[in-house]
Coordinates of C-alpha atoms (C1' of nucleotides) in Angstrom, one line a residue:
Chain A
M1 CA 0.0 -0.1 0.1
E2 CA 1.3 3.3 -1.0
R3 CA 0.8 6.1 1.6
L4 CA 0.0 9.6 1.3
K5 CA 2.6 11.6 3.1
K6 CA 2.7 15.3 1.9
R7 CA 0.2 18.0 3.2
R8 CA -0.4 19.1 -0.3
D9 CA -1.9 15.7 -1.2
F10 CA -4.2 15.6 1.9
L11 CA -5.5 19.3 1.3
A12 CA -6.1 18.0 -2.5
A13 CA -8.0 15.0 -1.4
A14 CA -10.1 17.0 1.2
K15 CA -11.6 19.0 -1.8
G16 CA -12.8 15.7 -3.6
R17 CA -15.9 13.5 -2.9
R18 CA -16.6 12.5 0.6
T19 CA -18.1 9.3 1.5
A20 CA -19.2 8.8 5.3
R21 CA -19.5 5.6 7.2
R22 CA -20.1 5.0 10.9
A23 CA -16.6 4.8 11.9
F24 CA -14.8 7.0 9.3
V25 CA -15.2 9.7 6.7
M26 CA -13.5 8.9 3.2
E27 CA -12.2 11.7 1.1
T28 CA -11.4 10.7 -2.5
R29 CA -9.5 12.4 -5.3
D30 CA -9.1 11.1 -8.7
R31 CA -5.4 12.2 -10.0
G32 CA -6.5 11.3 -13.3
D33 CA -3.0 9.6 -14.1
G34 CA -4.2 6.1 -13.8
G35 CA -1.1 5.1 -11.6
P36 CA -1.3 3.2 -8.2
V37 CA -3.9 3.9 -5.6
R38 CA -2.7 5.7 -2.6
F39 CA -4.1 6.0 1.0
G40 CA -3.8 8.5 3.6
F41 CA -5.0 8.4 7.3
T42 CA -6.1 11.3 9.7
V43 CA -6.8 11.0 13.1
S44 CA -6.9 14.5 15.0
K45 CA -6.3 15.2 18.5
R46 CA -9.7 16.3 18.7
T47 CA -11.0 12.9 17.9
A48 CA -9.1 11.0 20.6
K49 CA -7.0 12.7 23.3
K50 CA -4.6 10.0 24.2
A51 CA -1.7 9.0 21.8
V52 CA -2.9 5.4 22.2
E53 CA -5.9 5.7 21.0
R54 CA -5.2 7.7 18.0
N55 CA -2.6 5.0 17.0
R56 CA -5.1 2.2 17.4
I57 CA -7.6 4.2 15.2
R58 CA -5.2 4.4 12.6
R59 CA -3.8 0.9 12.7
R60 CA -7.2 -0.8 12.4
L61 CA -8.0 1.5 9.5
K62 CA -4.8 0.7 7.9
E63 CA -5.3 -3.1 8.4
A64 CA -8.8 -3.1 6.8
V65 CA -7.2 -1.1 3.8
R66 CA -4.6 -3.9 3.4
L67 CA -7.1 -6.7 3.4
A68 CA -9.2 -4.9 1.0
P69 CA -9.0 -6.2 -2.7
A70 CA -6.8 -4.2 -4.7
E71 CA -9.1 -3.9 -7.6
A72 CA -11.8 -2.3 -5.2
A73 CA -9.7 1.0 -4.8
G74 CA -9.5 1.7 -8.4
R75 CA -6.4 3.3 -10.3
G76 CA -5.4 6.8 -10.2
F77 CA -7.1 7.7 -6.7
D78 CA -6.2 8.9 -3.6
H79 CA -8.1 8.0 -0.7
V80 CA -7.9 9.6 3.0
L81 CA -9.5 8.1 5.8
V82 CA -10.4 10.4 8.6
G83 CA -11.1 8.1 11.7
R84 CA -13.7 8.5 14.2
R85 CA -14.0 7.2 17.8
A86 CA -16.2 4.6 16.5
V87 CA -13.3 2.7 15.0
L88 CA -12.1 1.9 18.5
D89 CA -14.7 -0.7 19.3
A90 CA -16.2 -1.4 15.9
D91 CA -16.4 -5.1 14.7
F92 CA -13.5 -5.6 12.5
A93 CA -15.6 -7.6 9.8
A94 CA -18.1 -4.7 9.7
L95 CA -15.3 -2.1 9.4
R96 CA -14.0 -4.0 6.3
A97 CA -17.5 -4.2 4.8
D98 CA -18.0 -0.6 5.5
L99 CA -14.7 0.2 3.8
Q100 CA -15.5 -2.0 0.9
S101 CA -19.0 -0.4 0.1
A102 CA -17.2 3.1 0.9
L103 CA -14.6 2.4 -2.0
Q104 CA -17.4 1.1 -4.4
E105 CA -19.2 4.4 -4.1
A106 CA -16.3 6.6 -4.2
T107 CA -14.8 5.0 -7.3
G108 CA -18.0 4.6 -9.2
P109 CA -20.0 6.9 -11.5
A110 CA -20.2 10.6 -10.8
R111 CA -23.2 11.7 -8.7
R112 CA -26.1 13.0 -10.4
K113 CA -26.5 16.9 -10.7
D114 CA -28.6 17.1 -7.5
G115 CA -26.0 15.5 -5.4
R116 CA -27.8 12.4 -4.5
R117 CA -26.5 9.0 -5.2
P118 CA -27.4 7.2 -8.4
I119 CA -30.2 4.7 -8.2
R120 CA -29.1 1.2 -8.4
Chain B
rC1 C1' -4.9 -14.4 63.2
rC2 C1' -6.3 -9.0 63.1
rA3 C1' -4.4 -3.9 62.2
rG4 C1' -0.3 -1.2 60.4
rC5 C1' 4.7 0.9 58.8
rC6 C1' 9.0 0.4 55.2
rG7 C1' 11.6 -1.2 51.1
rG8 C1' 12.0 -3.9 46.3
rC9 C1' 9.6 -6.1 42.0
rC10 C1' 6.3 -7.8 38.1
rG11 C1' 2.8 -5.4 35.5
rG12 C1' -0.4 -11.4 31.2
rA13 C1' 2.2 -16.5 29.2
rC14 C1' 2.8 -19.9 25.2
rG15 C1' 1.6 -20.6 19.8
rG16 C1' -0.6 -20.5 14.8
rC17 C1' -1.6 -17.6 9.9
rC18 C1' -1.5 -12.9 7.3
rG19 C1' 1.2 -8.1 7.6
rC20 C1' 4.6 -3.3 9.2
rC21 C1' 9.5 -0.7 10.6
rU22 C1' 14.6 -1.2 11.1
rC23 C1' 19.9 -3.4 11.4
rG24 C1' 23.6 -6.9 9.5
rC25 C1' 25.6 -10.3 5.5
rC26 C1' 24.8 -12.0 0.7
rA27 C1' 23.5 -10.8 -4.3
rG28 C1' 23.1 -6.7 -6.6
rA29 C1' 26.4 -7.3 -14.8
rU30 C1' 23.5 -0.8 -12.8
rC31 C1' 18.1 -4.4 -14.2
rU32 C1' 13.1 -2.1 -13.3
rC33 C1' 9.9 1.6 -11.1
rC34 C1' 8.9 6.9 -8.9
rG35 C1' 11.2 11.9 -9.0
rC36 C1' 13.5 17.8 -12.8
rA37 C1' 17.3 16.4 -9.7
rA38 C1' 19.5 15.3 -5.0
rG39 C1' 17.7 10.6 -3.7
rG40 C1' 14.3 6.6 -2.8
rA41 C1' 12.0 1.7 -3.5
rG42 C1' 12.3 -3.4 -5.5
rG43 C1' 15.4 -10.1 -3.8
rG44 C1' 17.3 -13.7 -0.2
rC45 C1' 19.0 -15.1 4.8
rG46 C1' 19.4 -13.9 9.9
rG47 C1' 18.8 -10.5 14.3
rG48 C1' 15.9 -6.6 16.9
rG49 C1' 11.4 -3.8 17.6
rA50 C1' 7.8 0.7 23.5
rG51 C1' 7.4 2.1 29.3
rG52 C1' 7.8 2.1 34.6
rA53 C1' 6.2 6.1 34.1
rA54 C1' 7.8 6.3 27.0
rA55 C1' 3.6 11.5 30.0
rG56 C1' 4.1 16.5 32.7
rU57 C1' 8.6 19.6 30.7
rC58 C1' 10.0 21.1 37.1
rC59 C1' 15.7 20.7 37.4
rG60 C1' 20.6 18.9 36.1
rG61 C1' 24.1 17.3 31.9
rG62 C1' 25.9 15.6 27.0
rC63 C1' 25.6 17.4 22.0
rU64 C1' 24.9 21.4 18.3
rC65 C1' 24.7 26.7 16.7
rC66 C1' 25.1 31.8 18.1
rA67 C1' 28.3 35.8 20.7
rU68 C1' 35.8 38.7 19.1
rG69 C1' 39.3 36.4 23.8
rG70 C1' 40.2 37.1 29.0
rA71 C1' 39.3 39.5 33.9
rA72 C1' 36.3 42.3 37.3
rG73 C1' 31.2 44.0 37.8
rA74 C1' 26.2 45.2 37.4
rA75 C1' 21.4 43.3 36.3
rC76 C1' 18.1 39.2 36.5
rG77 C1' 16.9 34.0 37.9
rG78 C1' 18.0 30.0 41.2
rU79 C1' 19.5 27.3 45.6
rG80 C1' 19.9 27.5 51.1
rC81 C1' 20.9 22.7 58.6
rC82 C1' 26.0 19.6 58.3
rG83 C1' 29.1 15.9 55.9
rG84 C1' 29.3 12.5 51.7
rG85 C1' 28.0 10.7 46.7
rU86 C1' 27.7 12.3 41.4
rA87 C1' 29.7 14.5 35.1
rA88 C1' 25.9 17.7 37.3
rC89 C1' 21.5 18.7 40.2
rG90 C1' 16.7 21.9 43.4
rC91 C1' 18.5 14.7 43.1
rC92 C1' 20.1 10.5 46.5
rC93 C1' 22.7 8.6 51.2
rG94 C1' 24.0 9.3 56.2
rG95 C1' 23.8 12.4 60.2
rC96 C1' 21.6 16.9 63.2
rG97 C1' 17.6 20.0 65.0
rG98 C1' 12.3 20.9 65.2
rG99 C1' 7.1 18.4 64.9
rG100 C1' 3.7 14.2 65.2
rG101 C1' 2.6 8.7 66.2
rC102 C1' 1.6 3.4 71.8
rG103 C1' 5.2 1.9 68.3
rA104 C1' 7.6 0.4 63.5
rC105 C1' 8.0 5.0 61.2
rC106 C1' 6.5 9.7 59.0
rC107 C1' 6.7 15.0 57.8
rC108 C1' 9.9 19.9 57.6
rA109 C1' 12.0 26.0 51.3
rG110 C1' 15.4 24.0 58.1
rG111 C1' 20.8 30.4 56.4
rG112 C1' 20.3 35.6 58.9
rA113 C1' 14.8 39.4 62.3
rA114 C1' 20.9 42.2 68.2
rA115 C1' 22.4 45.5 59.1
rG116 C1' 18.2 48.5 57.6
rU117 C1' 12.9 49.2 55.6
rG118 C1' 7.9 47.8 55.5
rC119 C1' 3.5 45.1 57.6
rC120 C1' 0.8 42.9 62.0
rA121 C1' -6.7 44.4 59.6
rC122 C1' -10.7 43.8 63.2
rA123 C1' -10.7 43.5 68.5
rG124 C1' -8.0 45.6 72.5
rA125 C1' -5.5 50.1 77.7
rA126 C1' -1.5 49.1 74.8
rA127 C1' 0.9 45.6 68.3
rG128 C1' 6.7 46.7 69.5
rC129 C1' 9.7 52.8 71.1
rA130 C1' 8.6 51.8 75.7
rA131 C1' 5.3 54.3 78.0
rA132 C1' 0.5 56.1 78.6
rC133 C1' -4.8 54.5 80.6
rC134 C1' -7.8 51.7 84.0
rG135 C1' -6.6 49.3 88.6
rC136 C1' -3.5 48.4 93.2
rC137 C1' -0.4 50.9 97.4
rC138 C1' 1.6 55.1 100.2
rC139 C1' 1.5 60.2 101.9
rG140 C1' -0.9 65.1 102.3
rC141 C1' -5.6 68.2 102.0
rC142 C1' -11.1 68.5 101.7
rU143 C1' -16.3 66.5 102.3
rG144 C1' -19.7 63.1 104.1
rC145 C1' -20.7 58.6 107.2
rC146 C1' -19.7 55.2 111.3
rG147 C1' -17.2 53.7 116.0
rA148 C1' -14.5 54.8 120.5
rU149 C1' -12.1 58.1 124.4
rC150 C1' -12.5 62.9 126.6
rG151 C1' -14.8 67.9 127.2
rG152 C1' -19.2 70.5 126.9
rC153 C1' -25.3 71.2 127.1
rA154 C1' -26.9 76.8 123.0
rC155 C1' -30.6 74.4 119.8
rA156 C1' -33.2 69.7 119.1
rC157 C1' -34.4 65.3 122.2
rC158 C1' -36.1 63.0 127.0
rA159 C1' -41.2 61.6 132.5
rG160 C1' -37.6 65.0 134.7
rC161 C1' -33.6 67.7 138.2
rG162 C1' -29.9 67.8 135.4
rG163 C1' -26.5 66.9 131.6
rA164 C1' -24.5 61.7 136.8
rU165 C1' -27.2 57.4 134.1
rG166 C1' -30.0 56.2 129.1
rC167 C1' -32.1 57.9 124.3
rG168 C1' -29.4 62.3 122.4
rC169 C1' -26.8 66.9 120.3
rC170 C1' -22.2 70.0 119.8
rG171 C1' -16.7 70.1 119.6
rC172 C1' -11.3 68.1 120.0
rU173 C1' -8.3 63.7 119.1
rC174 C1' -7.9 58.7 117.3
rG175 C1' -9.5 54.8 114.0
rG176 C1' -12.3 52.7 109.9
rC177 C1' -15.0 53.6 105.1
rC178 C1' -16.9 56.1 100.6
rG179 C1' -15.8 60.1 97.2
rG180 C1' -12.8 64.3 95.3
rC181 C1' -7.8 66.8 94.4
rG182 C1' -2.5 66.9 94.5
rG183 C1' 2.3 64.2 94.9
rG184 C1' 4.8 59.5 94.6
rG185 C1' 5.5 54.0 94.2
rU186 C1' 4.1 50.0 90.9
rA187 C1' 3.9 46.4 86.5
rA188 C1' 1.0 41.2 89.8
rG189 C1' -4.1 42.3 87.5
rG190 C1' -7.0 44.6 82.9
rG191 C1' -13.3 41.7 78.3
rU192 C1' -9.3 41.3 73.6
rG193 C1' -6.1 39.1 70.4
rA194 C1' -2.7 34.5 66.0
rA195 C1' 0.9 37.1 69.2
rA196 C1' 1.0 41.3 75.2
rG197 C1' 8.0 43.2 77.8
rG198 C1' 10.6 35.4 80.3
rG199 C1' 7.2 30.7 82.4
rU200 C1' 5.9 27.6 87.3
rG201 C1' 6.4 27.4 92.5
rG202 C1' 8.1 29.7 97.0
rG203 C1' 10.0 34.1 99.7
rG204 C1' 9.6 39.2 100.2
rU205 C1' 6.7 44.0 100.1
rA206 C1' 2.7 49.5 101.8
rA207 C1' 1.4 47.5 97.0
rG208 C1' 4.6 45.0 93.9
rA209 C1' 8.5 43.7 90.8
rG210 C1' 14.5 38.6 88.8
rC211 C1' 13.8 42.2 94.2
rC212 C1' 15.6 37.3 96.1
rC213 C1' 15.6 31.7 95.6
rA214 C1' 14.7 26.6 93.1
rC215 C1' 13.8 24.5 88.3
rC216 C1' 13.0 25.5 83.0
rG217 C1' 13.9 29.0 79.0
rC218 C1' 17.3 32.7 77.3
rG219 C1' 22.1 35.3 76.4
rU220 C1' 27.6 35.5 77.2
rC221 C1' 32.4 33.0 78.1
rG222 C1' 35.5 28.8 78.8
rC223 C1' 35.8 23.2 79.1
rC224 C1' 34.6 18.1 76.9
rG225 C1' 32.9 14.8 72.5
rG226 C1' 32.4 15.5 67.1
rC227 C1' 35.4 16.8 60.3
rA228 C1' 31.0 19.7 61.0
rA229 C1' 25.8 20.7 61.8
rC230 C1' 25.3 20.0 66.9
rG231 C1' 25.4 17.6 71.6
rG232 C1' 26.8 17.4 77.1
rG233 C1' 28.2 19.8 81.4
rG234 C1' 30.3 24.5 84.1
rA235 C1' 30.6 29.4 85.4
rC236 C1' 28.7 34.2 84.9
rG237 C1' 24.6 37.5 83.5
rG238 C1' 19.8 38.7 85.4
rC239 C1' 15.7 39.5 81.0
rA240 C1' 17.9 43.0 77.1
rC241 C1' 16.2 39.7 72.0
rG242 C1' 7.6 39.6 69.7
rG243 C1' 6.2 37.5 64.8
rU244 C1' 7.0 37.9 59.2
rA245 C1' 12.6 36.9 54.8
rA246 C1' 7.3 31.2 50.1
rA247 C1' 7.5 40.9 52.0
rC248 C1' 11.9 44.2 50.3
rC249 C1' 16.5 42.7 51.8
rC250 C1' 21.4 40.9 53.6
rC251 C1' 25.0 36.8 53.2
rA252 C1' 27.2 32.4 50.9
rC253 C1' 27.2 29.4 46.4
rC254 C1' 25.7 28.4 41.2
rG255 C1' 24.1 30.3 36.4
rG256 C1' 26.1 33.6 28.7
rG257 C1' 21.7 32.4 25.4
rA258 C1' 18.9 29.2 22.4
rG259 C1' 17.7 24.6 21.5
rC260 C1' 17.8 18.1 17.1
rA261 C1' 11.7 22.1 14.4
rA262 C1' 19.7 22.7 17.0
rG263 C1' 22.7 22.3 13.3
rA264 C1' 25.4 20.1 8.5
rC265 C1' 25.4 18.7 3.6
rC266 C1' 23.0 17.9 -1.4
rA267 C1' 19.7 19.3 -5.7
rA268 C1' 16.8 23.2 -8.5
rG269 C1' 17.4 28.6 -8.2
rA270 C1' 16.3 35.7 -8.9
rA271 C1' 17.4 40.1 -6.2
rG272 C1' 19.8 42.0 -1.9
rG273 C1' 24.1 40.4 0.0
rG274 C1' 28.9 37.7 1.1
rA275 C1' 34.1 35.8 0.4
rC276 C1' 39.1 36.5 -1.5
rG277 C1' 42.9 39.4 -4.3
rG278 C1' 45.0 44.0 -6.1
rC279 C1' 45.2 49.4 -5.6
rG280 C1' 43.4 53.0 -2.2
rC281 C1' 41.8 55.0 2.9
rG282 C1' 41.0 60.9 8.8
rG283 C1' 43.8 65.5 10.5
rG284 C1' 48.1 68.4 12.0
rC285 C1' 53.5 69.4 11.8
rU286 C1' 57.6 68.2 8.6
rU287 C1' 62.4 68.5 2.7
rC288 C1' 62.4 63.1 4.1
rU289 C1' 62.7 59.6 7.8
rG290 C1' 59.2 60.5 11.3
rC291 C1' 56.1 62.6 15.4
rC292 C1' 51.4 64.3 17.7
rC293 C1' 46.1 64.1 17.8
rA294 C1' 42.1 61.0 16.5
rG295 C1' 36.2 59.0 14.2
rG296 C1' 32.9 54.9 14.0
rC297 C1' 31.6 49.7 15.1
rU298 C1' 32.0 44.9 17.6
rG299 C1' 29.1 42.0 25.1
rC300 C1' 24.6 44.9 29.8
rU301 C1' 29.1 48.0 31.8
rU302 C1' 34.5 48.9 32.7
rC303 C1' 39.6 47.5 31.8
rC304 C1' 43.2 45.0 29.1
rG305 C1' 43.8 42.8 24.4
rA306 C1' 42.1 41.9 19.3
rG307 C1' 39.6 42.9 15.1
rC308 C1' 36.9 45.5 11.5
rC309 C1' 34.9 50.0 8.5
rA310 C1' 35.4 54.1 5.0
rG311 C1' 36.1 53.5 -2.1
rC312 C1' 37.2 51.5 -7.2
rC313 C1' 38.4 47.3 -10.3
rG314 C1' 38.4 41.7 -11.0
rU315 C1' 37.2 36.6 -9.7
rC316 C1' 34.2 33.4 -7.1
rC317 C1' 30.1 32.0 -4.0
rG318 C1' 25.0 32.6 -3.5
rG319 C1' 19.9 32.8 1.3
rG320 C1' 14.6 32.3 2.4
rU321 C1' 10.9 28.5 0.6
rC322 C1' 9.8 23.3 -1.2
rG323 C1' 12.2 18.3 -1.4
rG324 C1' 16.2 14.9 0.0
rU325 C1' 20.3 12.9 3.2
rC326 C1' 23.0 13.2 7.5
rG327 C1' 22.6 14.3 12.8
rC328 C1' 20.7 8.9 14.6
rG329 C1' 21.9 4.8 18.1
rC330 C1' 28.6 1.7 21.9
rG331 C1' 26.3 4.5 25.8
rA332 C1' 28.0 8.6 32.5
rA333 C1' 24.9 1.3 28.5
rG334 C1' 22.8 -3.7 30.6
rC335 C1' 23.4 -8.3 32.9
rG336 C1' 26.3 -11.5 36.2
rU337 C1' 30.0 -11.8 39.8
rC338 C1' 34.0 -10.6 43.3
rC339 C1' 36.1 -6.3 46.6
rG340 C1' 35.6 -1.6 49.4
rG341 C1' 31.8 1.4 52.0
rC342 C1' 26.5 1.6 57.4
rG343 C1' 24.6 3.6 52.8
rA344 C1' 24.1 6.6 48.3
rC345 C1' 27.9 4.7 45.4
rG346 C1' 32.8 3.4 43.6
rG347 C1' 36.4 -0.3 41.8
rG348 C1' 38.3 -5.1 39.1
rC349 C1' 36.7 -9.3 35.9
rG350 C1' 33.5 -11.8 32.5
rC351 C1' 29.3 -11.7 29.0
rU352 C1' 26.0 -9.0 26.0
rC353 C1' 24.7 -5.2 21.4
rC354 C1' 19.1 -4.4 23.0
rA355 C1' 13.7 0.3 19.1
rG356 C1' 15.3 4.3 15.6
rA357 C1' 9.9 6.3 13.0
rU358 C1' 9.6 11.5 10.5
rG359 C1' 1.4 12.3 7.8
rA360 C1' 5.5 9.2 12.0
rA361 C1' 6.8 1.2 12.3
rU362 C1' 4.4 -3.1 17.3
rG363 C1' -1.4 -4.4 13.8
rG364 C1' -5.4 -8.0 12.3
rC365 C1' -7.9 -12.5 13.0
rC366 C1' -7.5 -17.1 16.3
rG367 C1' -6.4 -21.4 19.7
rU368 C1' -4.8 -22.9 24.9
rC369 C1' -3.6 -21.2 29.7
rG370 C1' -3.4 -17.9 33.8
rC371 C1' -5.8 -13.9 36.7
rG372 C1' -10.0 -10.6 37.9
rU373 C1' -15.4 -10.2 38.2
rC374 C1' -20.6 -11.6 37.7
rG375 C1' -24.5 -15.6 37.6
rC376 C1' -26.0 -20.6 38.6
rG377 C1' -25.4 -25.4 40.9
rG378 C1' -22.9 -28.6 44.8
rG379 C1' -19.7 -29.2 49.3
rC380 C1' -17.3 -27.5 53.8
rU381 C1' -17.9 -23.8 57.7
rC382 C1' -15.2 -21.0 63.1
rC383 C1' -21.3 -18.0 59.4
rG384 C1' -16.8 -14.0 57.9
rG385 C1' -15.8 -16.8 54.1
rC386 C1' -13.4 -21.2 51.6
rC387 C1' -13.4 -25.0 47.7
rC388 C1' -14.9 -27.6 42.9
rG389 C1' -17.7 -27.5 38.4
rC390 C1' -20.1 -24.9 34.2
rG391 C1' -21.3 -20.3 31.8
rG392 C1' -20.8 -15.1 30.5
rC393 C1' -17.8 -10.4 30.4
rC394 C1' -12.8 -7.6 30.6
rU395 C1' -9.1 -10.4 27.2
rU396 C1' -7.5 -6.2 31.8
rA397 C1' -5.0 -0.5 34.9
rC398 C1' -2.3 4.0 33.6
rA399 C1' -0.8 4.8 29.1
rG400 C1' 2.8 5.0 22.8
rA401 C1' 9.6 6.3 22.1
rA402 C1' 10.5 11.3 18.5
rC403 C1' 18.3 13.6 19.7
rC404 C1' 20.3 11.0 24.3
rC405 C1' 21.2 10.4 29.6
rG406 C1' 20.6 11.2 35.4
rG407 C1' 16.5 12.9 38.6
rC408 C1' 11.9 14.8 40.5
rU409 C1' 6.7 14.8 39.9
rU410 C1' 1.9 13.1 38.4
rA411 C1' -1.3 8.7 36.5
rC412 C1' -1.9 3.2 37.4
rA413 C1' -6.5 -2.8 37.5
rG414 C1' -4.3 -6.6 40.0
rG415 C1' -0.3 -9.2 42.1
rC416 C1' 4.5 -11.2 44.1
rC417 C1' 8.9 -11.0 47.7
rG418 C1' 11.4 -9.4 52.0
rG419 C1' 12.1 -6.7 56.9
rC420 C1' 9.7 -4.4 61.1
rU421 C1' 5.7 -2.5 64.9
rG422 C1' 1.3 -2.8 67.9
rG423 C1' -2.6 -6.4 69.7
rC424 C1' -5.2 -11.1 70.5
rA425 C1' -4.7 -16.4 71.1
rC426 C1' -1.9 -21.0 72.0
rU427 C1' 2.7 -23.5 73.1
Chain C
rG1 C1' 9.5 19.2 20.0
rG2 C1' 10.1 23.8 22.6
rG3 C1' 8.8 28.8 24.6
rG4 C1' 4.7 32.4 26.9
rC5 C1' -0.1 33.8 28.6
rC6 C1' -5.0 32.7 31.1
rA7 C1' -8.9 30.6 34.4
rU8 C1' -13.1 35.4 39.7
rA9 C1' -21.5 35.8 39.2
rG10 C1' -25.2 33.0 33.6
rC11 C1' -21.9 36.4 30.0
rU12 C1' -17.7 40.1 29.3
rC13 C1' -14.1 41.7 32.8
rA14 C1' -11.9 44.9 37.1
rG15 C1' -9.4 43.4 42.0
rU16 C1' -1.4 45.2 45.1
rU17 C1' 1.8 47.5 50.4
rG18 C1' -2.0 39.6 51.9
rG19 C1' -7.6 41.4 56.2
rG20 C1' -14.7 44.4 52.2
rA21 C1' -15.3 39.6 47.0
rG22 C1' -16.8 43.9 43.0
rA23 C1' -18.6 46.5 38.0
rG24 C1' -21.6 46.5 33.4
rC25 C1' -24.9 43.4 30.8
rG26 C1' -28.4 39.7 31.8
rC27 C1' -32.3 37.4 35.7
rG28 C1' -36.2 38.6 39.5
rU29 C1' -39.7 41.7 42.1
rG30 C1' -42.0 46.7 42.4
rA31 C1' -43.1 51.7 40.6
rA32 C1' -44.4 54.4 36.1
rU33 C1' -47.9 53.1 31.1
rG34 C1' -54.4 51.5 28.5
rG35 C1' -50.2 47.8 27.0
rC36 C1' -44.8 47.3 25.3
rA37 C1' -40.1 49.4 25.1
rU38 C1' -37.0 53.2 27.9
rU39 C1' -36.4 54.6 32.8
rC40 C1' -36.3 54.4 38.3
rA41 C1' -35.8 51.5 43.0
rC42 C1' -34.9 47.0 45.6
rG43 C1' -33.1 41.9 45.3
rA44 C1' -31.2 37.0 44.4
rG45 C1' -26.8 35.0 42.7
rG46 C1' -19.5 32.8 43.9
rU47 C1' -15.8 25.8 46.7
rC48 C1' -12.2 33.0 43.1
rG49 C1' -10.4 26.0 38.2
rG50 C1' -8.6 21.8 41.7
rC51 C1' -5.3 19.7 45.8
rG52 C1' -1.3 20.9 49.2
rG53 C1' 2.1 24.4 51.7
rU54 C1' 4.0 29.5 54.0
rU55 C1' 1.3 33.0 57.1
rC56 C1' -2.6 34.7 62.8
rG57 C1' -5.2 35.1 58.1
rA58 C1' -4.2 33.5 50.7
rU59 C1' -8.3 35.7 44.8
rC60 C1' -3.2 37.6 45.9
rC61 C1' 2.9 34.3 47.9
rC62 C1' 5.1 29.2 46.7
rG63 C1' 5.0 24.0 44.8
rC64 C1' 1.9 19.9 41.9
rC65 C1' -2.2 18.9 38.9
rU66 C1' -6.6 20.2 35.3
rG67 C1' -8.6 22.8 31.1
rG68 C1' -8.2 26.5 27.6
rC69 C1' -5.6 30.3 24.4
rU70 C1' -1.1 31.5 21.5
rC71 C1' 3.8 31.9 19.5
rC72 C1' 8.6 29.6 17.0
rA73 C1' 9.4 26.3 12.5

RNA sequence: CCAGCCGGCCGGACGGCCGCCUCGCCAGAUCUCCGCAAGGAGGGCGGGGAGGAAAGUCCGGGCUCCAUGGAAGAACGGUGCCGGGUAACGCCCGGCGGGGGCGACCCCAGGGAAAGUGCCACAGAAAGCAAACCGCCCCGCCUGCCGAUCGGCACACCAGCGGAUGCGCCGCUCGGCCGGCGGGGUAAGGGUGAAAGGGUGGGGUAAGAGCCCACCGCGUCGCCGGCAACGGGGACGGCACGGUAAACCCCACCGGGAGCAAGACCAAGAAGGGACGGCGCGGGCUUCUGCCCAGGCUGCUUCCGAGCCAGCCGUCCGGGUCGGUCGCGCGAAGCGUCCGGCGACGGGCGCUCCAGAUGAAUGGCCGUCGCGUCGCGGGCUCCGGCCCGCGGCCUUACAGAACCCGGCUUACAGGCCGGCUGGCACU
RNA sequence: GGGGCCAUAGCUCAGUUGGGAGAGCGCGUGAAUGGCAUUCACGAGGUCGGCGGUUCGAUCCCGCCUGGCUCCA
């Protein structure tokens, strides 16, 4: 898994499409170059005050991303996962399922003009 | 057995599958990918991979840069019984003094208030200079009352002469009491207050007072013990010296400032600018040599020393910012053992190499065991609980390295070991 | 990672030789008005962020925690 490390990339992703789930918010940006997919993680001090908790949130999200099938994330995308406190005691299988659906939605067809999700 | 005190330690264990970071070795024909570049990633094998507090950032150092070197001083900040340990410390050890506890033991910013200044609200006579005030005592004078002796009978009184007796009246003297004025002696006592000019007891006195005595406290000076803080004891003094320095301050000692986001290098790349070299560079006197006087700048100040600046020409370098690499893992290191020391600690020998991220590595899932807790069932019981089985829950408290080290402080489920004190019972 | 500052009534803030806890707005009651606003009078409201210490006495002085703000790069 390739990681996002520059502040620039995080700011760019924050302007992209947002996909919210119970335990996290995913910000997605299509770089348009068809290159490898990259992931970034954000857990702020406001989310969890203690460093142990912030570490645990990021690590569980990272593991969920690692176990996700490579083709699900698409090509040329930057995904930033903003962790919430719910990650701490969420069931891991449910976390993976949420990630999978979020990736599917984020890399799928663009939203309709009214901003609602496409009807399946 | 119960209650308690002190010190030290642990803070889940084993295993499976899939992953992450890093180090070493091998391979690596410079092959592929990312990047403008610097550089980074990609293979195999092996090793290592969070804490006792990694935390707070309260102290002390190493290391790095900044400042022109040295000395003295000022300012500011800190520390504060004595001795020792240490690279150093505000830390630690041992001791001393004070306070608390039946005790084991615990607590103390614990120098100086006879260098100076400030403050001590309210209450209180008075709050720090010692006196004033109330009160107490003595003397004198005055007024009033009472009593006694003596003298007297004008008035009042009496049954009455008469003032002999009784009730009385007047006067002298003496004594007592109340009050006032004046003079003096006192600090024992005076609702208060955190604190009141040594304390307690006795003697003494007109009343009192270290006025005298005993003990305690205090001060001064010798002596003895101790490196010292200090302790013991003696003589003398005869109360002078309230508290507050985490109020200003004084004394002694320590401290230059900033911090790895320090700093160095590399790549891309303007302007200001910088470095080096050459020539040149204040005023006066003088024929020249030379002599005299000098400006500005560089630390908070002074002194000594050192250096730089005034222009022109030439050559070279070239910041910030973004990115990359280093700094960055052998150290006041850990473990074991022996020796010295009451101890903190020091020394010798042997063994080991033990995290290095930088949007930041320890994760995910599972099995077995252990611990804790809850529920149910059974058994035992000194009725407080203990044991066994099954099941559920937490899979466990506080908490995540960010240059490193020594301390301090703060947070912490549960548990282990050792020593000691008090009480009860039994032997 | 490293510096600095703040915390006092519901809100915004004063508070120094350490002895009284305060102001404005807001709130409540009353007056005035036919009614409302303005105005006037009166009143309630505080572990001075927490825990220790110094002192006779602490919002104030000294430690240690907690929460918040801010600066450097």
